[in-house]
PDB file of C-alpha atoms in Angstrom:
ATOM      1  CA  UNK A  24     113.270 153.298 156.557  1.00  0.00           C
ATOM      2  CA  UNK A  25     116.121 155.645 157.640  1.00  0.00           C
ATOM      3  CA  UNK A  26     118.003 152.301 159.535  1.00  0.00           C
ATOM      4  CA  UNK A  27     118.056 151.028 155.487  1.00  0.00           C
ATOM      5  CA  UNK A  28     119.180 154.531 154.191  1.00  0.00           C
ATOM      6  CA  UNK A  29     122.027 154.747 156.505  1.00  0.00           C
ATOM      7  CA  UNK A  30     123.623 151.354 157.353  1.00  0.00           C
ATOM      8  CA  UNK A  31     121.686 148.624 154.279  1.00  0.00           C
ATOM      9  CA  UNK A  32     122.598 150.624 151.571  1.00  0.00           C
ATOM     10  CA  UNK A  33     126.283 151.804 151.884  1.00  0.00           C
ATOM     11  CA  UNK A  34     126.734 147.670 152.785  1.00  0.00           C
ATOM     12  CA  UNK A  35     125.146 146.963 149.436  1.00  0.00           C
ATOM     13  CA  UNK A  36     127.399 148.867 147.606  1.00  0.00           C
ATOM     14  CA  UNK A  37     130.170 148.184 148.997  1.00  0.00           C
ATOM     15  CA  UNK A  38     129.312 145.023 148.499  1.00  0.00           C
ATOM     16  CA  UNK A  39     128.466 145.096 144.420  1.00  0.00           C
ATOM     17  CA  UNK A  40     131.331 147.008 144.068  1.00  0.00           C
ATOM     18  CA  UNK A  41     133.393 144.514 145.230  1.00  0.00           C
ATOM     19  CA  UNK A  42     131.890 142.298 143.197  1.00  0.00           C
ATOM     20  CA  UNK A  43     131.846 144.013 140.171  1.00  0.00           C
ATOM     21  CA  UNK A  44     135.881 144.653 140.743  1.00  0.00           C
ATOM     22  CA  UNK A  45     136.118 140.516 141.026  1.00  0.00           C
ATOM     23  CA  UNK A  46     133.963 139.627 138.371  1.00  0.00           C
ATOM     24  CA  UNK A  47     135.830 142.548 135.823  1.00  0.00           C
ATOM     25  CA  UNK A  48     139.278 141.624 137.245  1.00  0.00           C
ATOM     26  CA  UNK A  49     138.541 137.644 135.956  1.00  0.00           C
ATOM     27  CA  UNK A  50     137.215 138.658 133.014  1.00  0.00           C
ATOM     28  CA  UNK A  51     140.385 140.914 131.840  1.00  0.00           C
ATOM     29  CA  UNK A  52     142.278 138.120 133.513  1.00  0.00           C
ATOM     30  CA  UNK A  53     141.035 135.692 130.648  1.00  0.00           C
ATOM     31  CA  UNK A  54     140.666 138.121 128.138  1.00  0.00           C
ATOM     32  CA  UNK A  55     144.395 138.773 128.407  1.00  0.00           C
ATOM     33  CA  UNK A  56     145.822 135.389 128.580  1.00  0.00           C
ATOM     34  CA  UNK A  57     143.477 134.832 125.411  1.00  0.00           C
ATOM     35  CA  UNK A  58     144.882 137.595 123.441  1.00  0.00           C
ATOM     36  CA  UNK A  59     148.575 136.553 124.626  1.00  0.00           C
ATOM     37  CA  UNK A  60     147.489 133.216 123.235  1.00  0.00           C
ATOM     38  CA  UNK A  61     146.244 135.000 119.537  1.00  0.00           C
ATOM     39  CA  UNK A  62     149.268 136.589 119.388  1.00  0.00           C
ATOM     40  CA  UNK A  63     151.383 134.526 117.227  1.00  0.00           C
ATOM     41  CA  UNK A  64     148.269 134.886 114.706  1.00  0.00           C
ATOM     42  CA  UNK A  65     148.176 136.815 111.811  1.00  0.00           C
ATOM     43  CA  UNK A  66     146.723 140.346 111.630  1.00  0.00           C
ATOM     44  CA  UNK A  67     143.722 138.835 109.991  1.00  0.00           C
ATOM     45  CA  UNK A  68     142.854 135.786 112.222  1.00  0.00           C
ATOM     46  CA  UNK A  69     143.016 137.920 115.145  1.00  0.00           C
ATOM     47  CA  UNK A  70     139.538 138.661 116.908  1.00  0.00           C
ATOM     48  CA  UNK A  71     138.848 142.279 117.389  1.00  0.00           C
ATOM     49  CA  UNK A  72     135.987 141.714 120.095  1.00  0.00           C
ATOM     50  CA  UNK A  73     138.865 140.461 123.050  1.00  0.00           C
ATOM     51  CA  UNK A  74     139.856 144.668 122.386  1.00  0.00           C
ATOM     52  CA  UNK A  75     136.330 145.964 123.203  1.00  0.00           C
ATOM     53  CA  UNK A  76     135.771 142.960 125.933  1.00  0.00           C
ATOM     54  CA  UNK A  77     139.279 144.218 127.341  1.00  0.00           C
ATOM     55  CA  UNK A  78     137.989 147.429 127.399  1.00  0.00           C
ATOM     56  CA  UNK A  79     134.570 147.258 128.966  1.00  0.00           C
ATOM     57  CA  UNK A  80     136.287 145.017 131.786  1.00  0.00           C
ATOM     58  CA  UNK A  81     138.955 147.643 132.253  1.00  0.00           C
ATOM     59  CA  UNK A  82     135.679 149.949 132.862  1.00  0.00           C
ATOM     60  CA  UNK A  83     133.874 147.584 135.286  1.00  0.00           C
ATOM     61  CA  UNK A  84     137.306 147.562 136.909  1.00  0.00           C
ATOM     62  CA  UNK A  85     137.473 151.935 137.265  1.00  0.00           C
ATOM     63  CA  UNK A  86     133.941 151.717 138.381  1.00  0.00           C
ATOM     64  CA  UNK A  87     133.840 149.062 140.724  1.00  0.00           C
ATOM     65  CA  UNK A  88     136.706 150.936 142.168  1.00  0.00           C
ATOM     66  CA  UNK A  89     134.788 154.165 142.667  1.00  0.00           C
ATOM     67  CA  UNK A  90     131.726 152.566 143.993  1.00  0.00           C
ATOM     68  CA  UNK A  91     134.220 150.643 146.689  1.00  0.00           C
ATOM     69  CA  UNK A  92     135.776 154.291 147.516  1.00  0.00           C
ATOM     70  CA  UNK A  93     132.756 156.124 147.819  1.00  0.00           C
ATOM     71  CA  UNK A  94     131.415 153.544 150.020  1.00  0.00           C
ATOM     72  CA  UNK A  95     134.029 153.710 151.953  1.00  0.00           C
ATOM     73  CA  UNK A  96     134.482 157.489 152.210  1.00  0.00           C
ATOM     74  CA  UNK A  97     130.643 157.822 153.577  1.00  0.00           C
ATOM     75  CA  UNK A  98     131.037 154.839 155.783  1.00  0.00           C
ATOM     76  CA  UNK A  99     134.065 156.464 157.658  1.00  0.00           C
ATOM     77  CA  UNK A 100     132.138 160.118 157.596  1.00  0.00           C
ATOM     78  CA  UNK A 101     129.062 159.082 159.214  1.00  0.00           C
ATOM     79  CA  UNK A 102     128.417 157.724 162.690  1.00  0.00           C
ATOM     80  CA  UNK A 103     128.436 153.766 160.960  1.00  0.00           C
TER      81      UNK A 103
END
């Protein structure tokens, strides 16, 4: 149990987090050649969910981020 506490789980995350940074990244990726696409729209045509989806990637992107650090800082503190 303690070989899975110390050297499965700090792999895991660094692993999710990396995912979660890829899968966030594409996603404000799209969202943003989307909303450069909308922008010759009017005010009224636009669609206000590419803001909030724009938003919540930017998010996934911080905290995939932090996850990846973290990781990262404990793997190079302990005895990996």
């Amino acid at each position: 149990m303690e070989y899975i506490n110390y050297h499965i789980q700090p792999l895991l995350g660094l692993i999710i987090g990396i995912v979660i940074v890829t899968v966030s990244g594409y996603l404000h990726w799209k969202i943003d050649k989307k909303v450069k696409a909308e922008a010759s729209l009017s005010l009224e045509n636009r669609s206000m969910s590419n803001d909030a989806l724009k938003v919540l990637s930017s998010m996934g992107l911080a905290v995939g981020g932090i996850m990846i650090i973290i990781t990262i800082k404990f793997l190079s503190s302990s005895n990996f």
